[in-house]
Coordinates of C-alpha atoms in Angstrom, one line a residue:
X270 CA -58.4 64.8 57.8
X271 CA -57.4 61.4 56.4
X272 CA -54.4 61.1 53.9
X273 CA -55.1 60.8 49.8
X274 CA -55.3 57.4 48.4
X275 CA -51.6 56.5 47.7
X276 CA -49.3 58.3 50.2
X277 CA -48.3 57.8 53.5
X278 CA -46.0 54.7 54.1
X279 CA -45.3 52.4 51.4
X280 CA -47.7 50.2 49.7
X281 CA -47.5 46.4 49.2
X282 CA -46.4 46.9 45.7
X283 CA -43.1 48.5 46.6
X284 CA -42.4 45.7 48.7
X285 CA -43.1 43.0 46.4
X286 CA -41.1 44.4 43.7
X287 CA -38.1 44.9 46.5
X288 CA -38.3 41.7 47.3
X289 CA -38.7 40.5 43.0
X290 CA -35.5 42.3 42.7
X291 CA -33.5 40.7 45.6
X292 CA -34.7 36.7 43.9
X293 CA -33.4 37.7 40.9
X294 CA -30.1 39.0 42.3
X295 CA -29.6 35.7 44.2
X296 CA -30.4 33.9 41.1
X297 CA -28.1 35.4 38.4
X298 CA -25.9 35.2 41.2
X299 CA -26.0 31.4 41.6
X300 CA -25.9 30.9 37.7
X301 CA -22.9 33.1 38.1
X302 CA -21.2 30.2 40.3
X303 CA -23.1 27.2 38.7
X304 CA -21.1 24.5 38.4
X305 CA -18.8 23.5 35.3
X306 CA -20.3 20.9 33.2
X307 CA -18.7 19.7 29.8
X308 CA -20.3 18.1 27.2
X309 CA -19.1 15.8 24.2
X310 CA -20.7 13.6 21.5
X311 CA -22.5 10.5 22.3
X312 CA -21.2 8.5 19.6
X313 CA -18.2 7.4 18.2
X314 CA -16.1 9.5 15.8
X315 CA -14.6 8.2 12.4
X316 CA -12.0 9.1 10.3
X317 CA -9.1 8.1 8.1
X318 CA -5.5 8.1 8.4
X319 CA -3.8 11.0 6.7
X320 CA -6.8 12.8 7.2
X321 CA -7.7 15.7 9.9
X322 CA -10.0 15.8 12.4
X323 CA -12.0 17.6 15.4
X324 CA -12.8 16.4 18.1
X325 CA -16.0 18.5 19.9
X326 CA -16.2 19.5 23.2
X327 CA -18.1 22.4 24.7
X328 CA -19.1 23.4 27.9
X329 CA -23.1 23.8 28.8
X330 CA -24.6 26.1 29.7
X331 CA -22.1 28.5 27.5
X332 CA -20.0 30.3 29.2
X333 CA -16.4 31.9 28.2
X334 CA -13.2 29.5 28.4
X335 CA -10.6 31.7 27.8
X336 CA -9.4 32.3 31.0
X337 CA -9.9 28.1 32.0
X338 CA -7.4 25.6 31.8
X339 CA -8.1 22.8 29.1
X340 CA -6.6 19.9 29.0
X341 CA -7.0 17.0 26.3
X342 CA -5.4 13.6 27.5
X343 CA -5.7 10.4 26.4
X344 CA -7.9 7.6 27.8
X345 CA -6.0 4.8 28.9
X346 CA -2.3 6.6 28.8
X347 CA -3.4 9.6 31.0
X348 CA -1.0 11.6 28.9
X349 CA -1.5 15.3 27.8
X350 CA -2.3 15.2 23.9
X351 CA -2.5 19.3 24.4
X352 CA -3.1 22.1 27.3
X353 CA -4.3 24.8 27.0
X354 CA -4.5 27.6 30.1
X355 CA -5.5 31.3 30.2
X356 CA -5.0 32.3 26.8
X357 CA -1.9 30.6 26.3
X358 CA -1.0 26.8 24.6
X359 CA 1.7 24.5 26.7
X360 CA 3.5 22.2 25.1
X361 CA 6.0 21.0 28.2
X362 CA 3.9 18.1 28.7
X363 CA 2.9 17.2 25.6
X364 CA 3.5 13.8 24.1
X365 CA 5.9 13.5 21.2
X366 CA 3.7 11.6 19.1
X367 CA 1.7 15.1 18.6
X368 CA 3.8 17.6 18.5
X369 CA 3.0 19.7 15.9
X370 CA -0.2 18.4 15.1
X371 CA -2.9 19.3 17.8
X372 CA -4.7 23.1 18.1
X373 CA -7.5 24.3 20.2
X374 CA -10.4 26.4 17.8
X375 CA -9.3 29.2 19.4
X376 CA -12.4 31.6 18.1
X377 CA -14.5 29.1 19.5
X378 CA -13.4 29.5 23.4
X379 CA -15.8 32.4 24.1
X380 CA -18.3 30.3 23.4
X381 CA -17.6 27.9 25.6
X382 CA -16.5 25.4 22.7
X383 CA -13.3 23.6 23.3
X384 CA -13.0 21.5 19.6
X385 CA -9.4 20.1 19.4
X386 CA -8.1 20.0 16.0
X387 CA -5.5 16.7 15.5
X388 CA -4.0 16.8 11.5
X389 CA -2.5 13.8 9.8
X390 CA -4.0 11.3 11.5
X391 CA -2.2 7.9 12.9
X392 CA -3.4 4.1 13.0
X393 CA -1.7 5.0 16.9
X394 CA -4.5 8.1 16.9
X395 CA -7.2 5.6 17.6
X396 CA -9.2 5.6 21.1
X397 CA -10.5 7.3 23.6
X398 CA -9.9 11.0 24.8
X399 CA -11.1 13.1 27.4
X400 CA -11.2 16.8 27.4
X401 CA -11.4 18.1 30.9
X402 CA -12.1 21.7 32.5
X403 CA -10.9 23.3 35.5
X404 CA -10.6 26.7 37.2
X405 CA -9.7 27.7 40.3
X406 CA -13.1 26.1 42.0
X407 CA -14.8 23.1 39.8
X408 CA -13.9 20.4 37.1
X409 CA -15.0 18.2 34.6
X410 CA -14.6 16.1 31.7
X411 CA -16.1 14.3 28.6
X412 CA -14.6 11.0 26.9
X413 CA -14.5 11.8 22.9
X414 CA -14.0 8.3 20.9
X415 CA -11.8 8.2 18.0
X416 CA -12.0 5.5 15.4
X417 CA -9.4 5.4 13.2
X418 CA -9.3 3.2 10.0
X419 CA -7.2 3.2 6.4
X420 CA -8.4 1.6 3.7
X421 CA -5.4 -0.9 1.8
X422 CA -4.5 -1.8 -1.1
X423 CA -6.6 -4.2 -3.5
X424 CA -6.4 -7.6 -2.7
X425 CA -3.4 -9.3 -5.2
X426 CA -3.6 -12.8 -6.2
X427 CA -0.5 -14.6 -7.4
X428 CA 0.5 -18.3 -7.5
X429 CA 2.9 -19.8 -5.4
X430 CA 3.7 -23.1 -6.8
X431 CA 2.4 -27.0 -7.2
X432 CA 1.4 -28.8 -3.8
X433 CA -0.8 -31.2 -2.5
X434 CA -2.0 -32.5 -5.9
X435 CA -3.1 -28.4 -6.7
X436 CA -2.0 -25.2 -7.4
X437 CA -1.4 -23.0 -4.1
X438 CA -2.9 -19.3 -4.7
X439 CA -1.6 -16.7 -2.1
X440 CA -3.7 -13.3 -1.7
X441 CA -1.8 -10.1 -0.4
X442 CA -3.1 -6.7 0.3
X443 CA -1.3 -3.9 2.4
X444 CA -2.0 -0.7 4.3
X445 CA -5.0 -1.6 6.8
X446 CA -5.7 0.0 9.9
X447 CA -7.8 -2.0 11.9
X448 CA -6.7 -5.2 10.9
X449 CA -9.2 -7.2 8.0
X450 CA -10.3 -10.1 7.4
X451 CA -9.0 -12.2 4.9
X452 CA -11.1 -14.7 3.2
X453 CA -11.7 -17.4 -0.1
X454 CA -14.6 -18.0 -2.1
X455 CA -15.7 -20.3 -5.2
X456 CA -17.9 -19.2 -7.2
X457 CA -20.7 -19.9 -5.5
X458 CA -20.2 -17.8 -3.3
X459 CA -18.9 -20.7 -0.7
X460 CA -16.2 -20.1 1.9
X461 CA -13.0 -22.1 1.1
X462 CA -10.5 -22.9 3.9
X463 CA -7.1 -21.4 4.0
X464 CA -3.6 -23.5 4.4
X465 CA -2.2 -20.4 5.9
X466 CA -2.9 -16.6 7.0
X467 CA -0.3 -14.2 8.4
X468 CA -0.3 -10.6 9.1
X469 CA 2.6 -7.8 9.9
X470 CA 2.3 -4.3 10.9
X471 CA 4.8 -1.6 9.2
X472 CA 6.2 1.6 11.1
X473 CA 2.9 3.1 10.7
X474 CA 1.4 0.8 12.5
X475 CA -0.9 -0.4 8.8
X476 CA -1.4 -3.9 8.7
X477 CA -0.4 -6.3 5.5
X478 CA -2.3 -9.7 5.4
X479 CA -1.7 -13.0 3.5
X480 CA -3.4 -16.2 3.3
X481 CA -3.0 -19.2 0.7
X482 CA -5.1 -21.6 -0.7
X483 CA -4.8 -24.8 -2.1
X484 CA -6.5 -25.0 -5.7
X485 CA -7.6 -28.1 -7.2
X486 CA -9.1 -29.0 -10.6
X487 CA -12.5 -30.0 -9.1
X488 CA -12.9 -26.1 -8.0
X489 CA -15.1 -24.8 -10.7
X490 CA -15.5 -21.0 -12.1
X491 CA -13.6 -17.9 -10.4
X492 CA -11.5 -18.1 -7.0
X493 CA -12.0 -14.8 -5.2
X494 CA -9.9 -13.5 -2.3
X495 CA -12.2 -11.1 0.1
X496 CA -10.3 -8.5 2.6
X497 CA -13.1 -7.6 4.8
X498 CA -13.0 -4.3 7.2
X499 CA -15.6 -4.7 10.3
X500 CA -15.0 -1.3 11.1
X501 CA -15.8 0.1 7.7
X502 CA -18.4 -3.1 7.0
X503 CA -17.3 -2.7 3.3
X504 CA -15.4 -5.5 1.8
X505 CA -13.0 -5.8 -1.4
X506 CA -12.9 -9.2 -3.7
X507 CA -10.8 -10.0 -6.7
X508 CA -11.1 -13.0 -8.8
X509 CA -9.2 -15.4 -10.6
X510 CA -10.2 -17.9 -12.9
X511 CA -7.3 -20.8 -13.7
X512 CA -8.2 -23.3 -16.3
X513 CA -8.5 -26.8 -16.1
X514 CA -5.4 -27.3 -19.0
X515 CA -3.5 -25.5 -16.4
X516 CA -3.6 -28.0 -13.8
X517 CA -2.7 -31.4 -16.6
X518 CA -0.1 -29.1 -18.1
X519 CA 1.3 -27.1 -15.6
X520 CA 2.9 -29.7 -13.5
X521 CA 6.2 -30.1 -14.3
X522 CA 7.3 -32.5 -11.5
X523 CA 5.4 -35.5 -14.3
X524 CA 8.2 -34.7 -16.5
X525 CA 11.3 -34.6 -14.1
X526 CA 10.3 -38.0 -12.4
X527 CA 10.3 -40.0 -16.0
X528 CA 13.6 -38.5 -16.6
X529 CA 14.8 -39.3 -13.1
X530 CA 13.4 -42.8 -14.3
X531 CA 15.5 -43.1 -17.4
X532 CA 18.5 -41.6 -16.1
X533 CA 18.7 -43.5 -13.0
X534 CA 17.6 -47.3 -15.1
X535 CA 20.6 -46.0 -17.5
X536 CA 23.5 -45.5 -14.7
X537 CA 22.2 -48.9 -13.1
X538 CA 22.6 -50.4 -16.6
X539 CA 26.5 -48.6 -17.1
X540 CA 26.8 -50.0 -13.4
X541 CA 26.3 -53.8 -14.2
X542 CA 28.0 -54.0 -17.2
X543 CA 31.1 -52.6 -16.1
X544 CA 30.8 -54.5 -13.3
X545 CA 30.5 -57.8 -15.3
X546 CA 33.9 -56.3 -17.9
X547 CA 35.5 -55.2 -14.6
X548 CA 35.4 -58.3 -12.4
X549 CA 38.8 -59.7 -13.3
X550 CA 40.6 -56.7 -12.1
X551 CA 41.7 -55.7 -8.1
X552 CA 38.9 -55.7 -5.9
X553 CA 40.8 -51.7 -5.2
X554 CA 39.7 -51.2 -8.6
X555 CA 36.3 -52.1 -8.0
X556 CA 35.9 -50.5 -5.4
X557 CA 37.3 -47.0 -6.8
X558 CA 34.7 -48.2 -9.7
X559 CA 31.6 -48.1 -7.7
X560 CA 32.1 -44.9 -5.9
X561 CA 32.5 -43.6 -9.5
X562 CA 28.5 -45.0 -10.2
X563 CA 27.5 -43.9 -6.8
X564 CA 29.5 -40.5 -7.6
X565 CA 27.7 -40.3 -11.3
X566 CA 24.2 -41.2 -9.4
X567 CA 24.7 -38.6 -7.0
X568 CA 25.3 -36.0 -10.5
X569 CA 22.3 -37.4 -12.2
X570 CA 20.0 -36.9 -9.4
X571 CA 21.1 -33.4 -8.9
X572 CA 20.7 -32.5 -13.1
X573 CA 16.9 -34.4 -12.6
X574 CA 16.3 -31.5 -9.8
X575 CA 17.4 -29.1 -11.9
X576 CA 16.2 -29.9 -14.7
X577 CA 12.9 -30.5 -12.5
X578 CA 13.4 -26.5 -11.2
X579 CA 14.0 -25.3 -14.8
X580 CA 10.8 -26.5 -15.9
X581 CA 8.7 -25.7 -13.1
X582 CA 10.4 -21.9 -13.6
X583 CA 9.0 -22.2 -17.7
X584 CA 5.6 -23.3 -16.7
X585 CA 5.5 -20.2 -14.3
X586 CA 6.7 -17.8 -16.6
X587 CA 4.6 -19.1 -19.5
X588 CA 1.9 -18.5 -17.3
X589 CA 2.5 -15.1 -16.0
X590 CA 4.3 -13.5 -19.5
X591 CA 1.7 -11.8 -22.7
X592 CA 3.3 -13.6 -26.0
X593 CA 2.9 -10.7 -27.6
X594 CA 6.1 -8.7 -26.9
X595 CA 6.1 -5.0 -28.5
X596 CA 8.8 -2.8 -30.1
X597 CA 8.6 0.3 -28.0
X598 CA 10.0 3.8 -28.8
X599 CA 10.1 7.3 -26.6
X600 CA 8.5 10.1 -27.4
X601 CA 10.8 13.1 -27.2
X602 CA 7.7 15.9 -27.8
X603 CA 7.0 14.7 -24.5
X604 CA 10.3 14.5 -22.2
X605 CA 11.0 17.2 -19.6
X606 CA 13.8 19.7 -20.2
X607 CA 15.8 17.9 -18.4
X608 CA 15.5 14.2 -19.8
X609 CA 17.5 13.5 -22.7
X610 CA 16.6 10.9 -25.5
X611 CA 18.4 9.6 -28.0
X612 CA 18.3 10.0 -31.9
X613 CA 16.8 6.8 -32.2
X614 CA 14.4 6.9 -29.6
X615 CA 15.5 3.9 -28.1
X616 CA 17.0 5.2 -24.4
X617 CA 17.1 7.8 -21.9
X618 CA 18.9 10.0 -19.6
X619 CA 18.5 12.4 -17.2
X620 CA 21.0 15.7 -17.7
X621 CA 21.8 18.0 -14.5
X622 CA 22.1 20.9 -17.8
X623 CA 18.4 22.2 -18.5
X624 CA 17.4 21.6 -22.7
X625 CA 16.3 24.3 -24.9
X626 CA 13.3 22.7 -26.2
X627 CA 9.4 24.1 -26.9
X628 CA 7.2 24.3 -23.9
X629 CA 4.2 22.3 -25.6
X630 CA 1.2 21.3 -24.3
X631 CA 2.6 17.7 -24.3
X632 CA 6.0 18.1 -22.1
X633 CA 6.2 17.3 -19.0
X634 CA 7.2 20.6 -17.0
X635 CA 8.1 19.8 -13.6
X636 CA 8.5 15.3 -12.7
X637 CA 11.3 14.3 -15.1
X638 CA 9.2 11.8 -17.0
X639 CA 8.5 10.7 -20.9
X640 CA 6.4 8.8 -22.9
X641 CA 6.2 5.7 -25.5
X642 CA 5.4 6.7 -29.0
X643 CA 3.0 3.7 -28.9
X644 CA -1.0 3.7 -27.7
X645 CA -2.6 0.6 -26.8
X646 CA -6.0 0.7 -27.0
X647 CA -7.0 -3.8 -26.5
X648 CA -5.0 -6.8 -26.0
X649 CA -1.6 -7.6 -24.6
X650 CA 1.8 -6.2 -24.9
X651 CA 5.0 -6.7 -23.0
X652 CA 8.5 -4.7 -23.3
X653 CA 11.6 -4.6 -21.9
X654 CA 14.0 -1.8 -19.9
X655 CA 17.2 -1.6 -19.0
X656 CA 19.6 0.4 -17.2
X657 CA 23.2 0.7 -19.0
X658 CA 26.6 0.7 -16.5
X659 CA 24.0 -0.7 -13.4
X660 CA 21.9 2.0 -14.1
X661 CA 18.9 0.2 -12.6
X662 CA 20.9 -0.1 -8.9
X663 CA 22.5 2.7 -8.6
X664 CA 20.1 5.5 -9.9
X665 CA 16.8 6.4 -9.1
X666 CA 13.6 5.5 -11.9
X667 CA 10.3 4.9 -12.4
X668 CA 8.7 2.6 -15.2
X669 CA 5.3 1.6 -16.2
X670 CA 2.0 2.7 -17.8
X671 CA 0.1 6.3 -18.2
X672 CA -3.3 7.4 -19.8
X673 CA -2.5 9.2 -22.8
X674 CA -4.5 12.2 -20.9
X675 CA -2.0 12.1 -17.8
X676 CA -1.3 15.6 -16.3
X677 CA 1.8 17.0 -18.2
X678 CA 2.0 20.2 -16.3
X679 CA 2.8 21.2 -12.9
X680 CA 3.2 18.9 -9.7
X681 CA 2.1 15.1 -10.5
X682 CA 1.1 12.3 -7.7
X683 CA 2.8 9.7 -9.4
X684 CA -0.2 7.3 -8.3
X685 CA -3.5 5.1 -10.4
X686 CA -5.5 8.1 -9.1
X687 CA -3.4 10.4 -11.8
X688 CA -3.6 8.4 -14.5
X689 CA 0.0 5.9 -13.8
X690 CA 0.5 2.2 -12.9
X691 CA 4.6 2.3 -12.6
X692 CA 7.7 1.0 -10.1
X693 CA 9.8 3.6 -8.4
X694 CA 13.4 2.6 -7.3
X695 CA 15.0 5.0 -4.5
X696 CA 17.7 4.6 -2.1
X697 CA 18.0 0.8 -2.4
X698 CA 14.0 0.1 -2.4
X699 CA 11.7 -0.5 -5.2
X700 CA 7.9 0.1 -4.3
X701 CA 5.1 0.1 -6.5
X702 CA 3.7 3.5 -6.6
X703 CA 0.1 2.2 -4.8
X704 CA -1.7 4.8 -2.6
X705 CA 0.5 4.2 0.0
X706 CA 3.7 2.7 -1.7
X707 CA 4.0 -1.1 -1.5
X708 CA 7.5 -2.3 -1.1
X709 CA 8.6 -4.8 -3.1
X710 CA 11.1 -7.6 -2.5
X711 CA 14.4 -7.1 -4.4
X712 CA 16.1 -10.3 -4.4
X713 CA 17.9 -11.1 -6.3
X714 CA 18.2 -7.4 -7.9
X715 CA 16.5 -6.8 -11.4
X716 CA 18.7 -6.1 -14.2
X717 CA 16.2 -5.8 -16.4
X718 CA 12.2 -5.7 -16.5
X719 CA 9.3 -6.9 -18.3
X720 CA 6.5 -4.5 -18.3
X721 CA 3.4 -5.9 -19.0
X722 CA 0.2 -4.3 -20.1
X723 CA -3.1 -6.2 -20.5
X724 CA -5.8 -4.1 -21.5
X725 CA -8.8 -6.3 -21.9
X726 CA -8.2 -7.5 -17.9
X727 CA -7.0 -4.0 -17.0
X728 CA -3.6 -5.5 -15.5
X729 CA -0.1 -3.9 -15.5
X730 CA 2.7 -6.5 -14.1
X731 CA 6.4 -6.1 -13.7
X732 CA 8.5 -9.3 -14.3
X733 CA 12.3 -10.4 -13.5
X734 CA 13.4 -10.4 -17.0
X735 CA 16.7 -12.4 -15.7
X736 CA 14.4 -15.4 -14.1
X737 CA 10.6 -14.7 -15.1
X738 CA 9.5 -13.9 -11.4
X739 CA 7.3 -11.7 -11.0
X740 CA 7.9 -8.4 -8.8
X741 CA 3.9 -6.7 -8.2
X742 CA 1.0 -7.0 -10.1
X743 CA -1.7 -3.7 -10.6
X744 CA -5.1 -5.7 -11.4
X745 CA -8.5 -3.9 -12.3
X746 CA -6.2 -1.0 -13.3
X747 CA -9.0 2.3 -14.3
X748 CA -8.1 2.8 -17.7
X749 CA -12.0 4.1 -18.8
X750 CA -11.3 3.8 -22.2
X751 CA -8.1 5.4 -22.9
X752 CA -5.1 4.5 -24.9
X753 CA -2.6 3.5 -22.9
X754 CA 1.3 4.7 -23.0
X755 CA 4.6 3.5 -21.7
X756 CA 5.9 5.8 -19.0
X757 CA 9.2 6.2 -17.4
X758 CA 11.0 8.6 -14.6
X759 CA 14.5 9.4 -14.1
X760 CA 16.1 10.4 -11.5
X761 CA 19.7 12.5 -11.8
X762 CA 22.0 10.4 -13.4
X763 CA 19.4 7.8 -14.5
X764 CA 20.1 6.1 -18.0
X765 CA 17.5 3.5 -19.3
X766 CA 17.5 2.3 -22.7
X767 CA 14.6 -0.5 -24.6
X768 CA 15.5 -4.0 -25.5
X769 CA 13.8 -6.2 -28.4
X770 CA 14.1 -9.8 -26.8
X771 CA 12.3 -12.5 -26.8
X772 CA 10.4 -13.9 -24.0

């Protein structure tokens, strides 16, 4: 009697899904030991110093990292930026330059994803990294590009003196990273060339650039001064238009070579004719006679270069100085507790002994600052400060300019993005308070400063008051409409008081 359908030995299902079983094994087994691949982007990464940023990594397929060692090096040094290894960050080998600043996304690693996190970001941050993966069988690596870039300071324009038959314009603008190009234009838009370009790189590693130009009376309309950055392919401009009066009137070397003319046909003059009254006497005597001319010649030519000096110096300040000087008061509704003003609103100190005054919506509540009485709305107005007993060296301050709608209340970036156009003076350097500081030459040392406001051009410059040079210039300042205030910081023991002088 033959068997039912179905029993007996086994069928050739059973051994196909023995056999389905076993493939599948060996299969999850090989994915199990595949090899380690890691994967990064395939382009360039940007950011901007002072900023943070991540730099991705990940392995593929995913697969847990925690128990891998990670190791993020850089490029060309083949140094260890951080390393990471089974659950645990080491910092032995680490370079100094980012200690402190480098962490792996942790919550990321059983994922697979190995993002490094680098904070405050350096011009010296810039380049190429490579995140690598190894355990105990396989590695591998990515490259991860990093382009770092800062954007400076707007392009300044100042003159620099009389040459060539023209006026030479230098153009200055600090804290680049790469470094820009720096170029001139007329108003047609036409490249003009420059006599000179230099460039220096701080402890930052930000680049400052300069260039001058000669300007001439034939150059027609605006002069603009272009920093271009390739890496950012955005470009800054700013203008300046000198008119034609300025070249016939402005050169003062016409003046002190008709004088040098007059003086020197005068002593040749006193020369003969005591020469002719003279002739009888020792030829000792004339000879003592003539080194006197020769001496007096020697003194006139040195009074015809001063004199030559003085006037280029007037034509200079004339030219850089508002005629319109202002009688400028403080506001003492608006002086931190600690700031001190006196009765007649005329000068300023800073006290170590808190005041009991009103906590109004108008004080200042935590930077030891106060305003002018006075709002300028159009035009142009220049006052003077100055520091009482040497104040100005030895101290630490801050004048300048403020919205009237400047923060009052809590911490304040002293800085054009708040609302203030100023100079700050501490530990023997003055800086203008640009986004990043600009420092500023102190030579000789002010004693006292003009501060200059020009609302129609939206300009704020601080001028030597003891020799009409000028220290920094703010152009296209964002006012947006507002009134406009004096504005002044002490630090402890600062004293500064307002002068009514002419210019």
């Amino acid at each position: 009697m033959g068997l039912p359908w179905g029993c007996g030995h086994p069928s050739l299902t059973s051994h196909a899904r023995g056999l389905l079983t076993l493939l599948v094994t060996l299969l999850l087994l090989r994915l199990g030991s595949a090899q380690l691949r890691v994967v990064g982007p395939d382009h360039p990464l940007t950011a901007t110093v002072g900023q943070d940023v991540v730099l991705p990594c990940h392995l593929s397929p995913q697969r847990d990292a925690r128990t891998l060692e990670v190791r993020w090096i850089r490029h060309r040094l083949s140094e260890t930026v951080h390393h990471y290894r089974n659950g645990e960050d080491l910092y032995r080998e680490q370079m100094g330059a980012y200690a402190g600043r480098t962490e792996l996304a942790r919550d990321g690693l059983s994922a697979g994803s190995l993002d490094l996190r680098i904070t405050g970001l350096r011009p010296s941050d810039d380049g190429q990294y490579v995140c690598t993966v190894e355990d105990a069988d396989d590695y591998d690596e990515a490259i991860v590009e990093l382009e770092v870039s800062a954007t400076g300071t707007d392009p300044h324009l100042s003159l620099g003196g009389y040459e060539a038959g023209g006026v030479q314009v230098l153009c200055r603008s600090a804290g680049w990273y790469p470094l820009p190009q720096l170029l001139w234009r007329d108003a047609r838009g036409q490249h003009l060339p420059s006599v000179s370009q230099t460039h220096s790189q701080d402890q930052e590693g930000l680049f400052e650039i300069e260039g001058a130009v000669i300007v001439t009376g034939s150059v027609e309309g605006p002069l603009s001064c272009v920093v271009r950055s390739s890496r950012l392919q955005q470009e800054w401009k700013y203008s300046l238009h000198i008119a034609a009066p300025f070249f016939h009137n402005a050169q003062p070397w016409m003046v002190a070579l008709a004088l040098v003319l007059v003086l020197f046909a005068l002593s040749v003059g006193l020369g003969v004719y005591l020469f002719r009254k003279k002739a009888a006497k020792k030829d000792a005597k004339l000879v003592k006679q003539a080194a006197e001319i020769e001496e007096k010649d020697a003194r006139l030519d040195e009074q015809a270069a001063e004199l030559e000096k003085q006037a280029a110096e007037l034509a200079w300040r004339r030219f850089l100085l508002p005629h319109n000087r202002v009688k400028v008061t403080l506001d003492p509704d608006t002086a931190h507790p600690d700031v001190v003003v006196s009765k007649n609103n005329k000068s300023v100190r800073r006290e170590s002994k808190r005041q009991q005054v009103p906590n109004t919506p108008k004080r200042f509540d935590n930077r030891c600052c106060v305003l002018g009485h006075e709002e300028f709305r159009e035009g142009r107005h220049c006052w003077q400060v100055e520091g009482q007993e040497e104040s100005l060296k030895y101290s630490r301050w801050g004048v300048g300019v403020a919205r009237a709608s400047v923060k009052r209340k809590g911490w304040i970036d002293m800085s054009p993005e708040e609302g203030i156009w100023a100079v700050q003076y501490i530990e023997g350097q003055l800086k203008s308070l640009t986004s990043p500081r600009t420092p500023l030459s102190l030579s000789p040392f002010p004693t006292r400063i003009w501060v200059c406001l020009d609302c129609t051009q939206g300009q704020v410059s601080f001028i030597n008051a003891d020799n009409g040079v000028e220290i920094f210039t703010f152009t296209a300042a964002s006012f947006n409409g507002e009134s406009i205030r004096p504005w002044f910081w002490l630090g402890m023991n600062a004293q500064l008081c307002l002068r009514d002088s002419t210019l």
